[in-house]
PDB file of C-alpha atoms and ligand atoms in Angstrom:
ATOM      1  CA  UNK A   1       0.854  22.795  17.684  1.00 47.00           C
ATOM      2  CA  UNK A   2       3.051  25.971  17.227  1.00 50.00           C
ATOM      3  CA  UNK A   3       0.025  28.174  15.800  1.00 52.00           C
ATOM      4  CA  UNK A   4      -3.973  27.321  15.373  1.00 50.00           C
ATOM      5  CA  UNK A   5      -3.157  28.436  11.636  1.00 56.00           C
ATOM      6  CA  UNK A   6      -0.846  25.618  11.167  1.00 67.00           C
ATOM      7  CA  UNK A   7      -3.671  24.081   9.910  1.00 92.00           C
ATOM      8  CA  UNK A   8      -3.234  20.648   7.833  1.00 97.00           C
ATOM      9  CA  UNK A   9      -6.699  18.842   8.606  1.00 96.00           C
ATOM     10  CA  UNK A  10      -7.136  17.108   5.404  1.00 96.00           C
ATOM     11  CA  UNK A  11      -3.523  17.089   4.120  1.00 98.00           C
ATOM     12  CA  UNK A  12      -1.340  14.359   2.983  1.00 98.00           C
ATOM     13  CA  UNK A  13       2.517  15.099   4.102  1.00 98.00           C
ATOM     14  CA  UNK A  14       5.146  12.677   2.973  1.00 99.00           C
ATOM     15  CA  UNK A  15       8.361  12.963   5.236  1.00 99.00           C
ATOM     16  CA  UNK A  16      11.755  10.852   3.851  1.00 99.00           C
ATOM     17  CA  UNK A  17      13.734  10.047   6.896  1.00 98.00           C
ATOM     18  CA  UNK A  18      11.211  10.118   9.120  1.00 98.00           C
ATOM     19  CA  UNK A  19      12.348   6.905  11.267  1.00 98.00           C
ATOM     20  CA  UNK A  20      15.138   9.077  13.224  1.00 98.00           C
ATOM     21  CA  UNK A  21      16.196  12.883  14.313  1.00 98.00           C
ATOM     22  CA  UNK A  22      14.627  15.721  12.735  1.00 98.00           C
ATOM     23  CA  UNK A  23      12.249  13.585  10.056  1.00 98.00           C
ATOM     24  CA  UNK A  24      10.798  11.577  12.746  1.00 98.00           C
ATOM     25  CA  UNK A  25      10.128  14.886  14.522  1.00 98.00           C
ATOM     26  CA  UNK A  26       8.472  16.681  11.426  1.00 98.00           C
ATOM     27  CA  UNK A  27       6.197  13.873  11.133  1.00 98.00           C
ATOM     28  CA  UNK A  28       4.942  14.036  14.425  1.00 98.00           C
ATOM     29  CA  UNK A  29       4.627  17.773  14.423  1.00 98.00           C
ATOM     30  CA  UNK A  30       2.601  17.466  11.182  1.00 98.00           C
ATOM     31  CA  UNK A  31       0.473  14.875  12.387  1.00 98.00           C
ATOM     32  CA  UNK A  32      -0.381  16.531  15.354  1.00 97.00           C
ATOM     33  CA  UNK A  33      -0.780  19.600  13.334  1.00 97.00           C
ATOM     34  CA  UNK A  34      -4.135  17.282  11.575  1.00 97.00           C
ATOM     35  CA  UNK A  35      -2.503  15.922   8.415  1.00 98.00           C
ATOM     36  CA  UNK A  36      -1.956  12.418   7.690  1.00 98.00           C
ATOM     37  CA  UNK A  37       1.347  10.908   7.469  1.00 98.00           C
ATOM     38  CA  UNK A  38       3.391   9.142   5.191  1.00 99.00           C
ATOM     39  CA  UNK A  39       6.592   7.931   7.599  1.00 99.00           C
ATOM     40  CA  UNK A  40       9.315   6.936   5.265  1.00 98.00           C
ATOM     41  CA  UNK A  41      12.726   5.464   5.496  1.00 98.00           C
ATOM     42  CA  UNK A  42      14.706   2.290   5.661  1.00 98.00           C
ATOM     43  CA  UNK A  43      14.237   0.623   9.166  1.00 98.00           C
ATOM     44  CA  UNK A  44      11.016  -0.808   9.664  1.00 98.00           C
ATOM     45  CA  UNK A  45      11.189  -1.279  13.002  1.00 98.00           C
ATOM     46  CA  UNK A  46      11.652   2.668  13.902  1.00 98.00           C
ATOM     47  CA  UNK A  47       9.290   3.483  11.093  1.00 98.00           C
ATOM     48  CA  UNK A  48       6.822   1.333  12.872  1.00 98.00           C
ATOM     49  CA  UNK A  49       7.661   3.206  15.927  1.00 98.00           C
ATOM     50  CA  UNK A  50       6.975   6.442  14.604  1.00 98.00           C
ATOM     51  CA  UNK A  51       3.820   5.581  13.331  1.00 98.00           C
ATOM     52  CA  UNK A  52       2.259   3.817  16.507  1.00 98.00           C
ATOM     53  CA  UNK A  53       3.261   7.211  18.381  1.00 98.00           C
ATOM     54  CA  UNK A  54       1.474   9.213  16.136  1.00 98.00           C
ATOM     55  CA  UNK A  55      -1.476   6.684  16.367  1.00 98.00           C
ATOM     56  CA  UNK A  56      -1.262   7.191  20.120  1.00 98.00           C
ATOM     57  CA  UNK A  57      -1.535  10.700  19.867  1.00 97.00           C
ATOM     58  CA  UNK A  58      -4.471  10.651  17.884  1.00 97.00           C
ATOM     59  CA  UNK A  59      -2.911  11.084  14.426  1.00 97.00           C
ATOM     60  CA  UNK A  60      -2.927   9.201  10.942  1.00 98.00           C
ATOM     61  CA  UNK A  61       0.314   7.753   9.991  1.00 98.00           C
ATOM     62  CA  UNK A  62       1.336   4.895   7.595  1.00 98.00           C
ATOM     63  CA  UNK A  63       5.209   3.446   7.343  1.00 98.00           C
ATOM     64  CA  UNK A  64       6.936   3.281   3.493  1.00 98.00           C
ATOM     65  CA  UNK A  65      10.294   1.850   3.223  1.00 98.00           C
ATOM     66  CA  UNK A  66      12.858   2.875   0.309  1.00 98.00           C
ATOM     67  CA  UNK A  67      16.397   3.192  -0.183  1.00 98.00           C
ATOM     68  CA  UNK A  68      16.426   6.898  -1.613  1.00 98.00           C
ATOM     69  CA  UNK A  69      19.944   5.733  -3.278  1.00 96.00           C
ATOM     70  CA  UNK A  70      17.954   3.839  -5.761  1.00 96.00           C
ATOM     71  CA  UNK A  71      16.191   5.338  -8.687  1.00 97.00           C
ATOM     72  CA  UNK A  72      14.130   2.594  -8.870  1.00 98.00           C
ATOM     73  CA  UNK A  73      12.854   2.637  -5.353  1.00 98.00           C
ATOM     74  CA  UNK A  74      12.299   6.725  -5.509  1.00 98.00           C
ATOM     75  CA  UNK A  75       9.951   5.679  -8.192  1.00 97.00           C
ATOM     76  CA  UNK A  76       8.073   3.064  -6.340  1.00 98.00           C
ATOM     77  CA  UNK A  77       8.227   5.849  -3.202  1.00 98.00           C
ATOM     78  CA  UNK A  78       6.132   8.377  -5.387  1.00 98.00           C
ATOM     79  CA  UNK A  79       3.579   5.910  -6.855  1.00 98.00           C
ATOM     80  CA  UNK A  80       2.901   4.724  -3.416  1.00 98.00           C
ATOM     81  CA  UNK A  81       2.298   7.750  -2.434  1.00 98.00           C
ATOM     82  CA  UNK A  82       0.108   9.224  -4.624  1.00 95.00           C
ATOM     83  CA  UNK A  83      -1.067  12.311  -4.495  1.00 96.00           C
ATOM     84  CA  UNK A  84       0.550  14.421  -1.332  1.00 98.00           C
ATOM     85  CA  UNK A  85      -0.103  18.042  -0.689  1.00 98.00           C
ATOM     86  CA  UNK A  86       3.257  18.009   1.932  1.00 98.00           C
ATOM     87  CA  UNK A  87       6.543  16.719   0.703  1.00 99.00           C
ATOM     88  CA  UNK A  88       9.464  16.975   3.234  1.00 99.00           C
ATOM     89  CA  UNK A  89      12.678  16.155   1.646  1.00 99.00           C
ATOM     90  CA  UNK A  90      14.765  15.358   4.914  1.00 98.00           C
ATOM     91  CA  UNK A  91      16.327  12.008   4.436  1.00 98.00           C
ATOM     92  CA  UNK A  92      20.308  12.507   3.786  1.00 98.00           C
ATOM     93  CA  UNK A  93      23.286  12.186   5.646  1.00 97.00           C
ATOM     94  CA  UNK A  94      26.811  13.741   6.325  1.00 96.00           C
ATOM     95  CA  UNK A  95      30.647  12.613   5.754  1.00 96.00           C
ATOM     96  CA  UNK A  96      33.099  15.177   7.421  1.00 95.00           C
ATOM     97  CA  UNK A  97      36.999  14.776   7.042  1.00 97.00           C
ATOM     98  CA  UNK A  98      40.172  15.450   5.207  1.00 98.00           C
ATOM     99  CA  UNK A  99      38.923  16.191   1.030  1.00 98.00           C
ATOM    100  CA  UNK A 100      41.832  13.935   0.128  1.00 98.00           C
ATOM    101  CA  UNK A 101      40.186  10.636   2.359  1.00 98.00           C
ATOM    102  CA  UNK A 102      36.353  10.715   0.901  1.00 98.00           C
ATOM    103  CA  UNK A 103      36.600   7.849  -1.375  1.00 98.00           C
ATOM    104  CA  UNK A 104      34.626   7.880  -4.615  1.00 98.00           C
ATOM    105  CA  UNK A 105      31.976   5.862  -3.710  1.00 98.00           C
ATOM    106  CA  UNK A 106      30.952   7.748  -0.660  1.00 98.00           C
ATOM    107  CA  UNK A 107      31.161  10.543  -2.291  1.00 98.00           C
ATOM    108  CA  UNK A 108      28.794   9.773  -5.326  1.00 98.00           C
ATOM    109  CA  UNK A 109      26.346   8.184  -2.239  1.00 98.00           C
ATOM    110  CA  UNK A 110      26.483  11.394  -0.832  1.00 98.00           C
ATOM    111  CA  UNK A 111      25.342  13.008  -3.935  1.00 98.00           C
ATOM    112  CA  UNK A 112      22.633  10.480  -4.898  1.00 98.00           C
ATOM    113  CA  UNK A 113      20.715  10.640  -1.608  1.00 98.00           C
ATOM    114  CA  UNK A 114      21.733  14.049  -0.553  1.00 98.00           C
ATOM    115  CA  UNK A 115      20.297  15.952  -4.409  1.00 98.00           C
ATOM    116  CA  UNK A 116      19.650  13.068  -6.769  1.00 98.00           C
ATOM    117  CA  UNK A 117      16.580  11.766  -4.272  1.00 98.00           C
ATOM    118  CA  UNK A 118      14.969  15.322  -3.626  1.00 98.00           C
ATOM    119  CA  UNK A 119      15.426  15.850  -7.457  1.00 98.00           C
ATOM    120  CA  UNK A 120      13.762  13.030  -8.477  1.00 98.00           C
ATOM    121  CA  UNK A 121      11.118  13.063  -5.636  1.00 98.00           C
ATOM    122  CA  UNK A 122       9.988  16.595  -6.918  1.00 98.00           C
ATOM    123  CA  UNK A 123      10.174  15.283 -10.561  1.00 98.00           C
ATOM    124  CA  UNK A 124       7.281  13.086  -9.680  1.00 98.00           C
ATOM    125  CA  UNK A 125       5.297  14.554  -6.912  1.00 98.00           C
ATOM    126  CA  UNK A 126       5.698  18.683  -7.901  1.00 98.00           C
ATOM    127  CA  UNK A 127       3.569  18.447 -11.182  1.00 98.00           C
ATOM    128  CA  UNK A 128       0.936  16.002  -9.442  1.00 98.00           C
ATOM    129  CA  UNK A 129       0.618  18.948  -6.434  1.00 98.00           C
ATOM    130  CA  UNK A 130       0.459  21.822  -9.298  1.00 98.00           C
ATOM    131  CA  UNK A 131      -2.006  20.124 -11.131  1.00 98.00           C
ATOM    132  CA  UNK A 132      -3.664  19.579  -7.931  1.00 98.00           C
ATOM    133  CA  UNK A 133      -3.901  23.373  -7.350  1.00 97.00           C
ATOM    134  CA  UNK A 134      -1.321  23.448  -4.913  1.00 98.00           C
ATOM    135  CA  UNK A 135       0.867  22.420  -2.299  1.00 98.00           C
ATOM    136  CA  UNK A 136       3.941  22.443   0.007  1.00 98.00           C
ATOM    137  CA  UNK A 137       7.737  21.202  -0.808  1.00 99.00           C
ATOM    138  CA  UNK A 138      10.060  21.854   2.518  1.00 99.00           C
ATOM    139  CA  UNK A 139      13.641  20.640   1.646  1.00 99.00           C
ATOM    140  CA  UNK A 140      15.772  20.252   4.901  1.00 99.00           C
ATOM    141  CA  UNK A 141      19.305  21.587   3.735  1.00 98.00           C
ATOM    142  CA  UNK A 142      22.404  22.925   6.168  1.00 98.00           C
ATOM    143  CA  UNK A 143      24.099  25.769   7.629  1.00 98.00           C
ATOM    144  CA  UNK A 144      27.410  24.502   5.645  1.00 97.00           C
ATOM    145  CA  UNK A 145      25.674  25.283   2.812  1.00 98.00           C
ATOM    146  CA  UNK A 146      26.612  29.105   3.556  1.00 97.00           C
ATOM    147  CA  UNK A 147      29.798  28.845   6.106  1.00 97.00           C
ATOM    148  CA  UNK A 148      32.895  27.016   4.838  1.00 97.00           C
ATOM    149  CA  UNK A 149      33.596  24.389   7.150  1.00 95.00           C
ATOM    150  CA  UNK A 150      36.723  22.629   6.870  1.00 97.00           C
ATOM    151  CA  UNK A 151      35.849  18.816   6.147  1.00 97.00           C
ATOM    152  CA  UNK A 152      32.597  19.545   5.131  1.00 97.00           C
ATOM    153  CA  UNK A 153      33.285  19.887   0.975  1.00 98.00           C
ATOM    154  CA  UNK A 154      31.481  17.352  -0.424  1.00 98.00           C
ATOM    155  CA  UNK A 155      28.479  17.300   2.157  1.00 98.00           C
ATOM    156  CA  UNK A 156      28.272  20.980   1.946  1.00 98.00           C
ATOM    157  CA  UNK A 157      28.340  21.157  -1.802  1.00 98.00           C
ATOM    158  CA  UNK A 158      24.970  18.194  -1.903  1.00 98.00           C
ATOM    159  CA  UNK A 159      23.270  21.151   0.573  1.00 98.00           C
ATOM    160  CA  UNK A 160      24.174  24.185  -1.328  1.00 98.00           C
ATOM    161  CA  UNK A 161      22.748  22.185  -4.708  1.00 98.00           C
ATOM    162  CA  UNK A 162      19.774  21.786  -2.385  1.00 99.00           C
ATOM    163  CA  UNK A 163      19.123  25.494  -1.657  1.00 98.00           C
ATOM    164  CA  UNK A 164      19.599  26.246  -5.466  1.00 98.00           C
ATOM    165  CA  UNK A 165      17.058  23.641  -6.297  1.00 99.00           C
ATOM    166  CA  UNK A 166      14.916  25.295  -3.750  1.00 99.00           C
ATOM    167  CA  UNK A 167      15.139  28.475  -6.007  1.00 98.00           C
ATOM    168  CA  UNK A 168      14.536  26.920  -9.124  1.00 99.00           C
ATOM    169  CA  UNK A 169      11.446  24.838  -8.505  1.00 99.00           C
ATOM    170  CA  UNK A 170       9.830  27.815  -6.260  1.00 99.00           C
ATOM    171  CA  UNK A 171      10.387  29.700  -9.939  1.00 98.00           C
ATOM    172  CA  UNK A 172       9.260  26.710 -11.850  1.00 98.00           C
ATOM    173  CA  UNK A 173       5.772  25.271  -9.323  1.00 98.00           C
ATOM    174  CA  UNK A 174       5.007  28.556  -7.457  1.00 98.00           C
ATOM    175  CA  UNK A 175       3.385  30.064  -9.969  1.00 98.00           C
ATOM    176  CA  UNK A 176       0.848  26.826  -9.729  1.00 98.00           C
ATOM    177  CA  UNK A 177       0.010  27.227  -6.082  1.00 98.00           C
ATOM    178  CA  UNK A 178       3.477  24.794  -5.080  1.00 99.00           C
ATOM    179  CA  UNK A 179       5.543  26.858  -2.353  1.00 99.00           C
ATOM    180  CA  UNK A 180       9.323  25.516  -1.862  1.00 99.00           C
ATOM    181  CA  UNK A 181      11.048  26.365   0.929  1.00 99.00           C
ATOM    182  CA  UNK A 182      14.428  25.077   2.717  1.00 99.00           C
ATOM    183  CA  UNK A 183      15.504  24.880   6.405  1.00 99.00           C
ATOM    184  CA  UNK A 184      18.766  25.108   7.083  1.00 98.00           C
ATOM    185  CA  UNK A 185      19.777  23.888  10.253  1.00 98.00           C
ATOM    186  CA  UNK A 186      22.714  24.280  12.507  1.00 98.00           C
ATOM    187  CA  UNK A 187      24.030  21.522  14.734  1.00 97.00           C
ATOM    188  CA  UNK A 188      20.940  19.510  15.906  1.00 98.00           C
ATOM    189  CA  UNK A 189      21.394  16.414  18.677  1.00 97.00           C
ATOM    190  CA  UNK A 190      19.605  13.408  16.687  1.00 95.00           C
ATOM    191  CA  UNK A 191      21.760  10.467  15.531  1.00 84.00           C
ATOM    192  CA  UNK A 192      25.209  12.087  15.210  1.00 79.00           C
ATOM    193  CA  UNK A 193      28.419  12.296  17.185  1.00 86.00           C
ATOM    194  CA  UNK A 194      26.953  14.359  20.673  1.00 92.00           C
ATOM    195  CA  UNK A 195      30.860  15.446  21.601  1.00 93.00           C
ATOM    196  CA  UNK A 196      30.950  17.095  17.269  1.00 90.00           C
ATOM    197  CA  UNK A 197      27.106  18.271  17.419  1.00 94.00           C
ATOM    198  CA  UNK A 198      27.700  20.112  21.236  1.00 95.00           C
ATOM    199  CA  UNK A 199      31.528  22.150  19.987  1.00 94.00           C
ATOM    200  CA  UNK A 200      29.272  23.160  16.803  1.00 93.00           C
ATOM    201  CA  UNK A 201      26.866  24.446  18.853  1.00 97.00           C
ATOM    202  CA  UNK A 202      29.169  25.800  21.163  1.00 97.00           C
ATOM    203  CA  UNK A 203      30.589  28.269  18.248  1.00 96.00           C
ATOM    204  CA  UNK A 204      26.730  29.530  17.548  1.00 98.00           C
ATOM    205  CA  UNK A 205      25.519  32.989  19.135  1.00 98.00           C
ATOM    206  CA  UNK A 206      22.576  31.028  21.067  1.00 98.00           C
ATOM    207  CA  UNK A 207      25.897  29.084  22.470  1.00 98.00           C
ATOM    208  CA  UNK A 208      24.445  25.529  22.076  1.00 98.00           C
ATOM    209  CA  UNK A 209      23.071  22.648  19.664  1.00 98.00           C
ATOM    210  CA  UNK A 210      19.350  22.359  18.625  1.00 98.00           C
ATOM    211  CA  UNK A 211      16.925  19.910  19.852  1.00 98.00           C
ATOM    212  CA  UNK A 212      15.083  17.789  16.538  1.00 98.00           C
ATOM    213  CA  UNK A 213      11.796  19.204  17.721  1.00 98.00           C
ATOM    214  CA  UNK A 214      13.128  23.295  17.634  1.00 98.00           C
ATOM    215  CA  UNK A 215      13.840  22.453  13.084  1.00 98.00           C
ATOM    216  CA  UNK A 216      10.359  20.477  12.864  1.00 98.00           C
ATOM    217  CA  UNK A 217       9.020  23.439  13.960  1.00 98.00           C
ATOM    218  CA  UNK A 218      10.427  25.618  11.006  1.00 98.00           C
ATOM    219  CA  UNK A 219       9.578  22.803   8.729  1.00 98.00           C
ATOM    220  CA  UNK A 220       6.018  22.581  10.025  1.00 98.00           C
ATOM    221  CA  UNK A 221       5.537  26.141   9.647  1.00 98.00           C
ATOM    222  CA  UNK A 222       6.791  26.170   5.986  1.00 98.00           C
ATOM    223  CA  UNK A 223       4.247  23.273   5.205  1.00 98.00           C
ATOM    224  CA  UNK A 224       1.513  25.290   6.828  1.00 97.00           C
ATOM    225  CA  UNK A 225      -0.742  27.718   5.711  1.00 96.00           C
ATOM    226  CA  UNK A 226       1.013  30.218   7.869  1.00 96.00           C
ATOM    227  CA  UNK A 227       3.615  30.577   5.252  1.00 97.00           C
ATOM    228  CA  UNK A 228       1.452  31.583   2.776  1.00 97.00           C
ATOM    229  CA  UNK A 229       3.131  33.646   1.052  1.00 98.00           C
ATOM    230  CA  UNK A 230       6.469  32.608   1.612  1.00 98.00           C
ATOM    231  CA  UNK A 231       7.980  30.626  -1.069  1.00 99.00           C
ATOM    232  CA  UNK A 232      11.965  30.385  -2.933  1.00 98.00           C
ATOM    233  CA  UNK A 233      13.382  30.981   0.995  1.00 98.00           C
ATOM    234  CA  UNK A 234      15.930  29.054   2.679  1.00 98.00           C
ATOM    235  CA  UNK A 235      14.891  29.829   6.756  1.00 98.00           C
ATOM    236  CA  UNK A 236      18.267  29.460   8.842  1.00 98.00           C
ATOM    237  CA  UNK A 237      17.505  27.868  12.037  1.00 98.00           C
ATOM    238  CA  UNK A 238      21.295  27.933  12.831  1.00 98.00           C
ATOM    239  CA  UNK A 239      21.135  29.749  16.493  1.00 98.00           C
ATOM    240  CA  UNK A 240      22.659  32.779  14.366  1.00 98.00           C
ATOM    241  CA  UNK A 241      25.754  30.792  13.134  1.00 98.00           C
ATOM    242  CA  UNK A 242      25.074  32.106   9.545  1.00 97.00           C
ATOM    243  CA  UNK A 243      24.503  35.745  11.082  1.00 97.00           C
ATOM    244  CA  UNK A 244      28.497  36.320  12.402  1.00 94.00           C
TER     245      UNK A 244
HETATM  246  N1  NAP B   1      21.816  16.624  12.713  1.00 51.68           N
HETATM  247  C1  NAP B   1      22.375  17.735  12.256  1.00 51.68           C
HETATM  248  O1  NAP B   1      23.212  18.358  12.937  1.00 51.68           O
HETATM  249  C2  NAP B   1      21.969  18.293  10.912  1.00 51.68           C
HETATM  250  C3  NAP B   1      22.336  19.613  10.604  1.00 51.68           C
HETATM  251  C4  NAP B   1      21.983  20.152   9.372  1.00 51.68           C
HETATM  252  C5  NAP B   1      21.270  19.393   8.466  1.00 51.68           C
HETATM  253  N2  NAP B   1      20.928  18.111   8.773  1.00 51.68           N
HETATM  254  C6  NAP B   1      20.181  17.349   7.761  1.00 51.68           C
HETATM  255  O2  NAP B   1      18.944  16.963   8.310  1.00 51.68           O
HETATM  256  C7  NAP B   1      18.495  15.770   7.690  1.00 51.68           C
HETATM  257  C8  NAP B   1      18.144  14.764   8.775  1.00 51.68           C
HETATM  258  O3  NAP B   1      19.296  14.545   9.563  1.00 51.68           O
HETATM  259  P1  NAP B   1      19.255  13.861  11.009  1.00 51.68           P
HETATM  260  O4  NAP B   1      20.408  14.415  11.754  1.00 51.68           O
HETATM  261  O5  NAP B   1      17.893  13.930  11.563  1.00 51.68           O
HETATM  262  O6  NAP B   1      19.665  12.367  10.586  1.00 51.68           O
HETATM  263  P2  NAP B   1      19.392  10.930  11.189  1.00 51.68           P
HETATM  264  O7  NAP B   1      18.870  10.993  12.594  1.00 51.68           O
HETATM  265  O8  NAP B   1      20.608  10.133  10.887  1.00 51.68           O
HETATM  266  O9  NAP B   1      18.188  10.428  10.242  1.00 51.68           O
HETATM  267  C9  NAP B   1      18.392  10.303   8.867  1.00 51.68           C
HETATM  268  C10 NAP B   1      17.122   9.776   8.249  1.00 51.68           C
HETATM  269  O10 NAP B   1      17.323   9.711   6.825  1.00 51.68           O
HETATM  270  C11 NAP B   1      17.059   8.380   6.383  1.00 51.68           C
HETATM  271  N3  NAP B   1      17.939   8.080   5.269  1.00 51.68           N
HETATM  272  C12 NAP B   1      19.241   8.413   5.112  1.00 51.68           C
HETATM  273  N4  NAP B   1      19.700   7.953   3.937  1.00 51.68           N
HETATM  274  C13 NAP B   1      18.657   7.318   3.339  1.00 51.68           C
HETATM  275  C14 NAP B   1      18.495   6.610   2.128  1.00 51.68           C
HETATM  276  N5  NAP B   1      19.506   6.443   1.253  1.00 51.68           N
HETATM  277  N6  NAP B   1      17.298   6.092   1.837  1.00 51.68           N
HETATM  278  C15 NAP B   1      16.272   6.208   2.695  1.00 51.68           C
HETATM  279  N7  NAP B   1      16.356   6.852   3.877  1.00 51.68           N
HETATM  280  C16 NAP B   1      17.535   7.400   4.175  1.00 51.68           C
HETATM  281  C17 NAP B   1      17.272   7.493   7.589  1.00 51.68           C
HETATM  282  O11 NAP B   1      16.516   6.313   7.425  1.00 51.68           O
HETATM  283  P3  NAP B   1      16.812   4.905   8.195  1.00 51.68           P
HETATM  284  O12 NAP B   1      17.483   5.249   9.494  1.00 51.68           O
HETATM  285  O13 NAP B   1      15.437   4.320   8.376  1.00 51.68           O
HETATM  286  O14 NAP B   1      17.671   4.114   7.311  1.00 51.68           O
HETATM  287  C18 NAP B   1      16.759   8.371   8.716  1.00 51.68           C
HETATM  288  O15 NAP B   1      15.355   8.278   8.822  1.00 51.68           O
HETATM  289  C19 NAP B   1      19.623  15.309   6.767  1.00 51.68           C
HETATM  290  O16 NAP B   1      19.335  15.722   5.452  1.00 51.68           O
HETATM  291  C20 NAP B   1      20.833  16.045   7.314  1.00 51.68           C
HETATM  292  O17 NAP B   1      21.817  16.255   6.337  1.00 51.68           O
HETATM  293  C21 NAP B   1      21.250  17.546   9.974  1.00 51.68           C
END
């Protein structure tokens, strides 16, 4: 645990895309930080992975599977979960080439688990942790949200929608005890191409990628009572790419 104030004895934290990279770490990290898990994605089998290491640790963790790209199953993802005082919106992924060879489909798949999931995640679980008295909402956007990165268009406009959702719903649930926060990472080693994630890195003041475990620790600290009071930010944990 980063801090004895990161504090979540008691807490229910739901984490989408917790079965890989930086989700899986964020559940851990929460877990160890006392709060019980929900471990969501698609693959069972990692899911169930996740889960029995947080058991070994000592922690509470329970596996939910959903396909985020499917209203229906965001639904069923929010009734099973009930009433969480944590929600991590982490699950996405990233298409990078020529604007010209994204095809439609990809494009609107992109969009639908990228901002259409976190949307409709908060839809359902914000109100429930407002009129719970309170609660956490960390959404994990990017640095390409801020740099232009040639390639990145479409995947850097679902992160930049991200951060401006972070804005609005800190305006709209803060003032009921909800804080929303964003990470935005830089190049982070977890399922992606190493040879891409290390020349990202390479172009960062700190000179290298991130490790999963260094952006769990920004999201665990956002979900904590240590960030009491901050709410509406988007934290760059970029190794100062954003800064030059
Ligand atoms: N890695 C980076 O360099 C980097 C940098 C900046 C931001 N990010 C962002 O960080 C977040 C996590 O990325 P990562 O690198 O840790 O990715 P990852 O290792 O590929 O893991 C992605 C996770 O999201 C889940 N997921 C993806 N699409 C889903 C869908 N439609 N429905 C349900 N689950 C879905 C996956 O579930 P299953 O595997 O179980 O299907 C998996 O658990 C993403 O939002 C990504 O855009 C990553």
């Amino acid at each position: 645990m980063s801090s004895i104030e990161q504090n979540l004895g008691g807490r229910t934290a739901l984490v989408t895309g917790a079965t890989s990279g930086i989700g899986r770490a964020a559940a851990i990290q929460l877990a160890r930080a006392g709060a019980q898990v929900i471990v969501h994605g698609r693959d069972a089998d990692r899911g169930g992975q996740v889960v029995a290491e947080i058991a070994r640790a000592g922690g509470k963790a329970r596996f939910v599977a959903a396909d985020l790209a499917d209203l229906a199953e965001i639904r069923r993802l929010a009734d099973d979960a009930g009433q969480v005082d944590v929600l991590v919106n982490n699950a996405g992924f990233s298409w990078f080439g020529p604007t010209a060879d994204l095809d439609a489909a990809t494009y609107e798949s992109l969009f639908d688990s990228n901002v259409r999931a976190p949307y409709f995640l908060v839809a359902a679980l914000g109100p429930r942790m407002a009129a719970n008295g309170g609660g956490s909402i960390v959404n994990v956007a990017s640095m390409v949200a801020t740099i232009g990165l040639a390639g990145a268009a479409a995947y850097s406009g679902t992160k930049a929608t991200l951060t401006a959702m972070t804005r609005a719903w800190a305006a709209e649930f803060s003032p009921h005890g909800v804080r929303v926060n964003a990470v935005a990472p830089g190049p982070v080693h977890t399922a992606a191409d190493p040879a891409r994630i290390e020349a990202f890195g390479a172009t960062t003041p700190l000179g290298r990628a991130a490790q999963a475990d260094e952006i769990a620790e920004v999201i665990t600290f956002l979900a904590s009572p240590a960030a009491a009071y901050v709410t509406g930010a988007t934290i760059a944990a970029d190794g100062g790419r954003t800064a030059i």
